[in-house]
PDB file of C-alpha atoms in Angstrom:
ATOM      1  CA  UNK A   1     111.121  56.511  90.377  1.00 50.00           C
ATOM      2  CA  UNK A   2     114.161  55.342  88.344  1.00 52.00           C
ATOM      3  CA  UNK A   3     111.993  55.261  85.134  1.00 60.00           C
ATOM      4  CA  UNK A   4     110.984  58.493  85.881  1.00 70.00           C
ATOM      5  CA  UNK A   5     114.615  59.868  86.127  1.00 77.00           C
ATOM      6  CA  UNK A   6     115.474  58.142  82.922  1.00 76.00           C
ATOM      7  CA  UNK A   7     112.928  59.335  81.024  1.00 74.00           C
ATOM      8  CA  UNK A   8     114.306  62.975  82.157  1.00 80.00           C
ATOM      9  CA  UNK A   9     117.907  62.623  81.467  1.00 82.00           C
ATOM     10  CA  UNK A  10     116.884  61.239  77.999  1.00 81.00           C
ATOM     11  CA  UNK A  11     114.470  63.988  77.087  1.00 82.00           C
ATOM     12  CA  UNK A  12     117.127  66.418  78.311  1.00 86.00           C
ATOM     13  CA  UNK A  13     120.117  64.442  76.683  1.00 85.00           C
ATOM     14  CA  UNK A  14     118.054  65.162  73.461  1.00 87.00           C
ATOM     15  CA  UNK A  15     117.417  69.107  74.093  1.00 89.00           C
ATOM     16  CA  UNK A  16     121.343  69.769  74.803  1.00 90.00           C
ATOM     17  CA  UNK A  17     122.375  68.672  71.385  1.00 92.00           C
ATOM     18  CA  UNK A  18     119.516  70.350  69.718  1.00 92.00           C
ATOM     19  CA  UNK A  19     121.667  72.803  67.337  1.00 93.00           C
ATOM     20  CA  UNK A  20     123.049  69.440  66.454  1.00 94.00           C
ATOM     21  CA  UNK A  21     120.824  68.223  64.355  1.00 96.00           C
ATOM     22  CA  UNK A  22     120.013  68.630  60.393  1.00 97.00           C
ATOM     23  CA  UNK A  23     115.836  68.664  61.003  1.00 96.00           C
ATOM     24  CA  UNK A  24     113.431  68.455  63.718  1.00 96.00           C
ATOM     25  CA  UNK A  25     110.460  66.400  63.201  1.00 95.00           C
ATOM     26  CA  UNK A  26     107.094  66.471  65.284  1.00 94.00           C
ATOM     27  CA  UNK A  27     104.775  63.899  65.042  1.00 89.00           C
ATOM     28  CA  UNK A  28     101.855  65.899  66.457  1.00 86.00           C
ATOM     29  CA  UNK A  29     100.093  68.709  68.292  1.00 86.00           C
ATOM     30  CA  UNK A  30     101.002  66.765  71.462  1.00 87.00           C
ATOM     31  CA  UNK A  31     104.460  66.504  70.271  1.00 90.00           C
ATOM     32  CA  UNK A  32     104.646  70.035  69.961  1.00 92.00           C
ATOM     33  CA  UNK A  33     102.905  70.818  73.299  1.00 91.00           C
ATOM     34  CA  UNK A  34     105.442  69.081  75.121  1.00 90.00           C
ATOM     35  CA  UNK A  35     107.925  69.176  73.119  1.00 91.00           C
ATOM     36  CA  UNK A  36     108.045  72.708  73.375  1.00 92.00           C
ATOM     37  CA  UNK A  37     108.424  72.832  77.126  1.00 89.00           C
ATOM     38  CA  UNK A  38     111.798  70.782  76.856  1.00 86.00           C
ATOM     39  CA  UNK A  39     113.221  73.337  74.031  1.00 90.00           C
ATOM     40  CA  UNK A  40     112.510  76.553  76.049  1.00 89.00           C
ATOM     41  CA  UNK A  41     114.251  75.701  78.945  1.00 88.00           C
ATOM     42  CA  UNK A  42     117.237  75.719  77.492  1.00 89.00           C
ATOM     43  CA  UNK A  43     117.033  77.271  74.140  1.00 90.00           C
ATOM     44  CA  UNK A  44     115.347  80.763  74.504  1.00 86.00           C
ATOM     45  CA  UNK A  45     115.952  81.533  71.255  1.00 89.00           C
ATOM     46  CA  UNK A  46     116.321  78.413  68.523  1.00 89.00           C
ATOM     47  CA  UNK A  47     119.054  77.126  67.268  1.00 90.00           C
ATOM     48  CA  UNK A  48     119.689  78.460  63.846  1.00 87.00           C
ATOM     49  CA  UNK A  49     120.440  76.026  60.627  1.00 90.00           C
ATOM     50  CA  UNK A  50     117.777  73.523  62.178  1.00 94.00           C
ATOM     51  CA  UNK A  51     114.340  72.333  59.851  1.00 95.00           C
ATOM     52  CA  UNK A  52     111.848  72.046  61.311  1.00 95.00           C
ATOM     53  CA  UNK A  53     108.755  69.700  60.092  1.00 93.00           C
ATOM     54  CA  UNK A  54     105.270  69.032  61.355  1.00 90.00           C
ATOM     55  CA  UNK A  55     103.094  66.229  60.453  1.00 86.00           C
ATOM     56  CA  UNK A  56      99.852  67.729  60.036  1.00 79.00           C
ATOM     57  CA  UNK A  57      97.912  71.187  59.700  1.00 79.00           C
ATOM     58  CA  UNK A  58      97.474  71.380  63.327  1.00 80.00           C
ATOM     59  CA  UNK A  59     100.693  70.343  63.935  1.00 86.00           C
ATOM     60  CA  UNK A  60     102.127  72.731  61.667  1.00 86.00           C
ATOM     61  CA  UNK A  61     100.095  75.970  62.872  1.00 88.00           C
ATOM     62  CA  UNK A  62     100.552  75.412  66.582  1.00 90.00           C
ATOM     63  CA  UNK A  63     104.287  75.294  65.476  1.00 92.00           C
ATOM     64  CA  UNK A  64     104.269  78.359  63.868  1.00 91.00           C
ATOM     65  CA  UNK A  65     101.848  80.011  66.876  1.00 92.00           C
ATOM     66  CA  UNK A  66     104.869  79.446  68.601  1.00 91.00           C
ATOM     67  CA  UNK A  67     107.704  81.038  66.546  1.00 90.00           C
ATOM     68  CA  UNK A  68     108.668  78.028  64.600  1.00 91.00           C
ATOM     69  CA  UNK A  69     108.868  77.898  60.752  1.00 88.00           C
ATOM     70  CA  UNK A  70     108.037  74.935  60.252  1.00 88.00           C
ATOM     71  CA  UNK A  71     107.264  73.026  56.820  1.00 78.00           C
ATOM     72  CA  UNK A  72     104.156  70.639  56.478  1.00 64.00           C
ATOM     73  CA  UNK A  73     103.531  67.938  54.200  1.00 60.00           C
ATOM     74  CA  UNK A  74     100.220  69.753  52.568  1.00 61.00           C
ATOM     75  CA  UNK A  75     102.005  70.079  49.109  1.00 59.00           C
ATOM     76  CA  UNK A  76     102.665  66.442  48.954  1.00 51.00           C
ATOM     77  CA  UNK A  77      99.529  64.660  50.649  1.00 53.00           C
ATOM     78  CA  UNK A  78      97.205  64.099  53.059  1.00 57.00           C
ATOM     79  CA  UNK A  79      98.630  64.593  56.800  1.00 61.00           C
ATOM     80  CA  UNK A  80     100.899  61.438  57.427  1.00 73.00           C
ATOM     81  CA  UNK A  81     104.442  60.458  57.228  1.00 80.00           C
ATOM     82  CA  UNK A  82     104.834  59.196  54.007  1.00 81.00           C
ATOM     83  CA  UNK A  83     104.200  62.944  52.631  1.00 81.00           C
ATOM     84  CA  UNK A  84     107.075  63.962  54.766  1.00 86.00           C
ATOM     85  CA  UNK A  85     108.985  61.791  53.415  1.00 89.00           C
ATOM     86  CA  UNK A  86     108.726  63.384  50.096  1.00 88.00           C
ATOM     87  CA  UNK A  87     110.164  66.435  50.856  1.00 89.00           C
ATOM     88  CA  UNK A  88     113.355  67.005  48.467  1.00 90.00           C
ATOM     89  CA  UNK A  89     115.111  68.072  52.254  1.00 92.00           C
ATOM     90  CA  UNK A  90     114.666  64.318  53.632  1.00 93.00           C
ATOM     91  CA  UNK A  91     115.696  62.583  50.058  1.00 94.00           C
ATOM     92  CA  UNK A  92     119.599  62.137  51.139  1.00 95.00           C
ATOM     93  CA  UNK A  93     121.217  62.396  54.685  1.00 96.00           C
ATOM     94  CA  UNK A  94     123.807  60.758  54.794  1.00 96.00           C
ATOM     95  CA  UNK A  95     125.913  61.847  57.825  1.00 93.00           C
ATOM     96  CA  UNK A  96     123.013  64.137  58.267  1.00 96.00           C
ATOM     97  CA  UNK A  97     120.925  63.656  62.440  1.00 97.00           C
ATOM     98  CA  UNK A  98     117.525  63.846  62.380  1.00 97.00           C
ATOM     99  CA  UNK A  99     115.541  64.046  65.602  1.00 96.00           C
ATOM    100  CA  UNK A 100     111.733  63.058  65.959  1.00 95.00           C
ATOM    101  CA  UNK A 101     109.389  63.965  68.513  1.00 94.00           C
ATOM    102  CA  UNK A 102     107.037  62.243  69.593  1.00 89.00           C
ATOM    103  CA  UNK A 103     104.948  60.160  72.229  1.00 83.00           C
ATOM    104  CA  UNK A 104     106.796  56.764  74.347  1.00 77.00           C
ATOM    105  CA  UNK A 105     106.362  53.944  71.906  1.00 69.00           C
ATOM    106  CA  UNK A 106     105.424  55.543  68.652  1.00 68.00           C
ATOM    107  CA  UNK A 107     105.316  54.013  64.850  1.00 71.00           C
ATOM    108  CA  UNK A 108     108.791  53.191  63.946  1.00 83.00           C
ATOM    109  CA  UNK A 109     108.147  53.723  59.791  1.00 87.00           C
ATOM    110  CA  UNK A 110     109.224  57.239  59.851  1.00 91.00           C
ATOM    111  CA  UNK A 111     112.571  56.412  62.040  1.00 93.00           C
ATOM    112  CA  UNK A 112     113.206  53.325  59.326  1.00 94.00           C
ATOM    113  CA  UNK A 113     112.790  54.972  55.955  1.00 95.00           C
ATOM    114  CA  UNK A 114     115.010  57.761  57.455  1.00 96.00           C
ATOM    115  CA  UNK A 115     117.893  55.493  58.424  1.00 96.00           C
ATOM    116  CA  UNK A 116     117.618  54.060  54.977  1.00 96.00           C
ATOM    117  CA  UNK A 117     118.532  57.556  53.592  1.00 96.00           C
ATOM    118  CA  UNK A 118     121.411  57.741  55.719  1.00 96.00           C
ATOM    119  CA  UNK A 119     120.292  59.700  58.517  1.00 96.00           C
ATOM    120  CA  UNK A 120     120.882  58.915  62.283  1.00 96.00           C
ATOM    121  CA  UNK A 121     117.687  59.023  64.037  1.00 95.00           C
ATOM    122  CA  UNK A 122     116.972  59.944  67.584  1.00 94.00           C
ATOM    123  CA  UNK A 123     114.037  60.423  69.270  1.00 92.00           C
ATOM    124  CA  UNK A 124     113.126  63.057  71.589  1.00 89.00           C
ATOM    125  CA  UNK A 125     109.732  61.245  72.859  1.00 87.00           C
ATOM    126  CA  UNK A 126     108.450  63.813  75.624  1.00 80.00           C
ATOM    127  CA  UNK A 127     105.292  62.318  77.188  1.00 77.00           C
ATOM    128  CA  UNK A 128     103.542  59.356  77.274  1.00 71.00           C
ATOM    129  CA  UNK A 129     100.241  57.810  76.487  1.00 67.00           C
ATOM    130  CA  UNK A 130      98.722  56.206  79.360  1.00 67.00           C
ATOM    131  CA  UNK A 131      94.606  55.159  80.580  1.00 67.00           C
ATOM    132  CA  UNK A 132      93.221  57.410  82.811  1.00 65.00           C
ATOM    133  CA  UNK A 133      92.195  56.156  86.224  1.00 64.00           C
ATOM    134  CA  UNK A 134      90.307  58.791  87.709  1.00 58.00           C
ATOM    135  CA  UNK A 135      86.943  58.330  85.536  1.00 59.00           C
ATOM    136  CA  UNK A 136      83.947  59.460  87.057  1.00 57.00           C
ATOM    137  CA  UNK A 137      82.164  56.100  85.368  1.00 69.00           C
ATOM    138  CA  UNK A 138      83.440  52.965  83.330  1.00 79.00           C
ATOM    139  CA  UNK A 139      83.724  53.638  79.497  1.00 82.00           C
ATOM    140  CA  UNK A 140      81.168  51.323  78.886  1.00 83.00           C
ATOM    141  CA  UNK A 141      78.043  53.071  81.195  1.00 84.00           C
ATOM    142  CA  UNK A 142      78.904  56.046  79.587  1.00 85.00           C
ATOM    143  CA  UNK A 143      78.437  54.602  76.156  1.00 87.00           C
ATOM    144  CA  UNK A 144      75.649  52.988  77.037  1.00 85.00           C
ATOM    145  CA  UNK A 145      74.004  55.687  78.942  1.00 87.00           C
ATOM    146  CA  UNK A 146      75.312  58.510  75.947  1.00 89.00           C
ATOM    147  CA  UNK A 147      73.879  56.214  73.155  1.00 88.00           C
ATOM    148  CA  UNK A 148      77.232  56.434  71.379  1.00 90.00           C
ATOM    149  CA  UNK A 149      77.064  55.141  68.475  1.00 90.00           C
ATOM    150  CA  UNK A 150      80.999  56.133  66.656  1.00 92.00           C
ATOM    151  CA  UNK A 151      84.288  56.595  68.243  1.00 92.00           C
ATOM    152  CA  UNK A 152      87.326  57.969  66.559  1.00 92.00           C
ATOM    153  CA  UNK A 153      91.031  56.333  67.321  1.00 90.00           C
ATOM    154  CA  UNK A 154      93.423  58.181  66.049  1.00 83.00           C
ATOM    155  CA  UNK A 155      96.364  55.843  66.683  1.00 81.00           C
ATOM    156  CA  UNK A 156      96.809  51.820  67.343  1.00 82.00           C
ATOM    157  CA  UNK A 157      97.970  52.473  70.824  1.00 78.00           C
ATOM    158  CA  UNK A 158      94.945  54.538  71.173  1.00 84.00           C
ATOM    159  CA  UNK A 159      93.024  51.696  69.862  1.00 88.00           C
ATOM    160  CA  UNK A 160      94.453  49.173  72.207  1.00 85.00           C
ATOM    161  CA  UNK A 161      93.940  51.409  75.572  1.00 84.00           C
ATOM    162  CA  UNK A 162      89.980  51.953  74.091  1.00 87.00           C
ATOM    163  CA  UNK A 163      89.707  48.228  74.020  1.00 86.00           C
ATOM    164  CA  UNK A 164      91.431  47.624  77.492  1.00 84.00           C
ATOM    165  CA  UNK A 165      89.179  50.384  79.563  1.00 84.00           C
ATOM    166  CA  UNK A 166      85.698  48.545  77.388  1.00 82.00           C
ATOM    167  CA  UNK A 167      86.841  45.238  79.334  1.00 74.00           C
ATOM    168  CA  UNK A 168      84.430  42.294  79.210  1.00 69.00           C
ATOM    169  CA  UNK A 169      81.906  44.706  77.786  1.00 67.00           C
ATOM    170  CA  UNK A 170      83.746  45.122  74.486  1.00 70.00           C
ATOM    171  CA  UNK A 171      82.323  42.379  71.973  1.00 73.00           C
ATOM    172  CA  UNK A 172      78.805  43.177  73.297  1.00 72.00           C
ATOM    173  CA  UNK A 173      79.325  46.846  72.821  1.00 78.00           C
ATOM    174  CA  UNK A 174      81.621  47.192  69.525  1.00 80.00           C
ATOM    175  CA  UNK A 175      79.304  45.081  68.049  1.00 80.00           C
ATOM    176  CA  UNK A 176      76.992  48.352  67.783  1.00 81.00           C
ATOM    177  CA  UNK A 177      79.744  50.970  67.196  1.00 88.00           C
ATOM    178  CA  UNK A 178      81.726  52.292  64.293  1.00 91.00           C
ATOM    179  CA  UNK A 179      85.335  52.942  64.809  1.00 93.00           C
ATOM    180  CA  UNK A 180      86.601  55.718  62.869  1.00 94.00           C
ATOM    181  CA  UNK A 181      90.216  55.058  61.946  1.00 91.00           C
ATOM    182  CA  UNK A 182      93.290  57.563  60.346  1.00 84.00           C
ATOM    183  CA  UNK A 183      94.080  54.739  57.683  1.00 79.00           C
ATOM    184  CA  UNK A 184      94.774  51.131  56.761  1.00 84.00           C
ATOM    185  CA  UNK A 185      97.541  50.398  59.469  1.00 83.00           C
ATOM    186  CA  UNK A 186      94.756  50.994  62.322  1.00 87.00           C
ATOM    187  CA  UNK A 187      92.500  49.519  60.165  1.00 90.00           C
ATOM    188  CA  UNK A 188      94.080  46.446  60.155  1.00 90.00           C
ATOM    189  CA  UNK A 189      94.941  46.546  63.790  1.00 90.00           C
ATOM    190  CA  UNK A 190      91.013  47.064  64.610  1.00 90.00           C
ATOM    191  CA  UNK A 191      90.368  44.422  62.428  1.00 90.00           C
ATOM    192  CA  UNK A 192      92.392  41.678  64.192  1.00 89.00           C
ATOM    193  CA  UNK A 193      90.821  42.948  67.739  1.00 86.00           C
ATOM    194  CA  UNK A 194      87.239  41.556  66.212  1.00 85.00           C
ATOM    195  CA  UNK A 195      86.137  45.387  65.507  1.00 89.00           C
ATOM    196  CA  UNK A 196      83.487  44.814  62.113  1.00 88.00           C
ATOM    197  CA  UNK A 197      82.297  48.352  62.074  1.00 91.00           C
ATOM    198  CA  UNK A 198      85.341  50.760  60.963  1.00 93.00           C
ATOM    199  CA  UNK A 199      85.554  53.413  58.280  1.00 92.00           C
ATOM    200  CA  UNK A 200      89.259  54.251  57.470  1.00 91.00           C
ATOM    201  CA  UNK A 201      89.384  58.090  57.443  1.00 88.00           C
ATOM    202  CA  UNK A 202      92.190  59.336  54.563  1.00 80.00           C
ATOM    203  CA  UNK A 203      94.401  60.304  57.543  1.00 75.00           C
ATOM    204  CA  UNK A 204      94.120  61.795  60.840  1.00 74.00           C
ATOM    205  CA  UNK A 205      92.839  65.538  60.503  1.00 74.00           C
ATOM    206  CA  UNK A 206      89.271  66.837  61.538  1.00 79.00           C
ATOM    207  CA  UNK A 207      88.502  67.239  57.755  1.00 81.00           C
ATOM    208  CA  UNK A 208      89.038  63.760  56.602  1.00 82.00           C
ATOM    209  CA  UNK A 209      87.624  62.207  59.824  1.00 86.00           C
ATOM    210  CA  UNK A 210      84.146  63.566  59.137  1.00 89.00           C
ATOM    211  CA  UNK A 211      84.374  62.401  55.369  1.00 89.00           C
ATOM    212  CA  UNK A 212      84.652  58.511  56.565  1.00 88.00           C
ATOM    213  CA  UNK A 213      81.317  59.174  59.435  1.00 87.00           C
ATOM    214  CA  UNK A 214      79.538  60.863  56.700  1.00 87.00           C
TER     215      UNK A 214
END
């Protein structure tokens, strides 16, 4: 359909001017996943001069499992944007064109505080987040018949699709989880949807998601 093609011819618009840009951010593995499709069909080998960033451990190592020497944000905190943003290479870019990549409708902090260093942002946003319809059973019999008792959300659209497939069956059952969330923003957001139960993980990795559960 017509979003369809525009979706395309953006993603591609993006990939053409590729050896255009000053650094290449990806938000995350998924990023990098699809990301990478789009890049090797036109660029078989990389356009040189580019940095490239990963937000992320995973992020970072399925970068470099791929060729790409990418930088991570380990030596300046946990696994988020605002380390990124510390990196003496992102302090001033003026003049300088950055591109993210990233899901449809992402956080726009990164973009902001980028622009605000001078930098002219574009996104290359490669796939999108969207409910599965092809479930076996509702979300809510498999809770109930699982005993689940904790569910990690790793992002506030991630949050919002959990609370849209739990339906009417979501204050009865959230009532008896906890929602394990990567910091305060999705704290907050889990908060105003009535959730009582969270524990606000450090940030997003495997590591600091077990910490909060235990």
């Amino acid at each position: 359909n017509s979003d369809d093609e525009q979706f395309i011819q953006q993603c591609k618009q993006q990939i053409l001017e590729l050896d255009g840009f000053y650094a290449v951010i990806f938000i995350s593995g998924n990023a990098v996943a699809y990301g990478l499709r789009w890049i090797d069909q036109y660029w078989p080998q990389l356009p040189v001069d580019v940095l490239w960033f990963g937000i992320g451990r995973s992020t970072v190592e399925k970068l470099k499992t791929e060729g790409i020497p990418a930088l991570d944000t380990k030596e300046h905190g946990p696994m988020d944007s605002e380390a990124l943003l510390e990196y003496p290479e992102l302090q001033q870019l003026s003049h300088k064109k950055v591109l993210i990549v990233r899901g449809v409708s992402g956080r726009e902090f990164l973009a902001d505080q980028l622009r605000a260093r001078g930098a002219e942002v574009r996104y290359l946003e490669c796939y999108r987040r969207t409910i599965a319809n092809n479930a076996i059973k509702p979300l809510s019999q498999l809770i109930l018949e699982h005993n689940i008792d904790t569910v990690c959300i790793n992002s506030g659209q991630s949050l919002g699709n959990f609370l849209q497939m739990l339906g009417s069956e979501s204050e009865v059952l959230l009532s008896n989880i906890l929602v394990v969330v990567p910091g305060e923003r999705v704290a907050k957001l889990a908060g105003e949807a009535g959730i009582t139960r969270i524990a606000q993980a450090k940030n997003a990795s495997d590591d600091a998601v077990l910490d909060a559960i235990k």
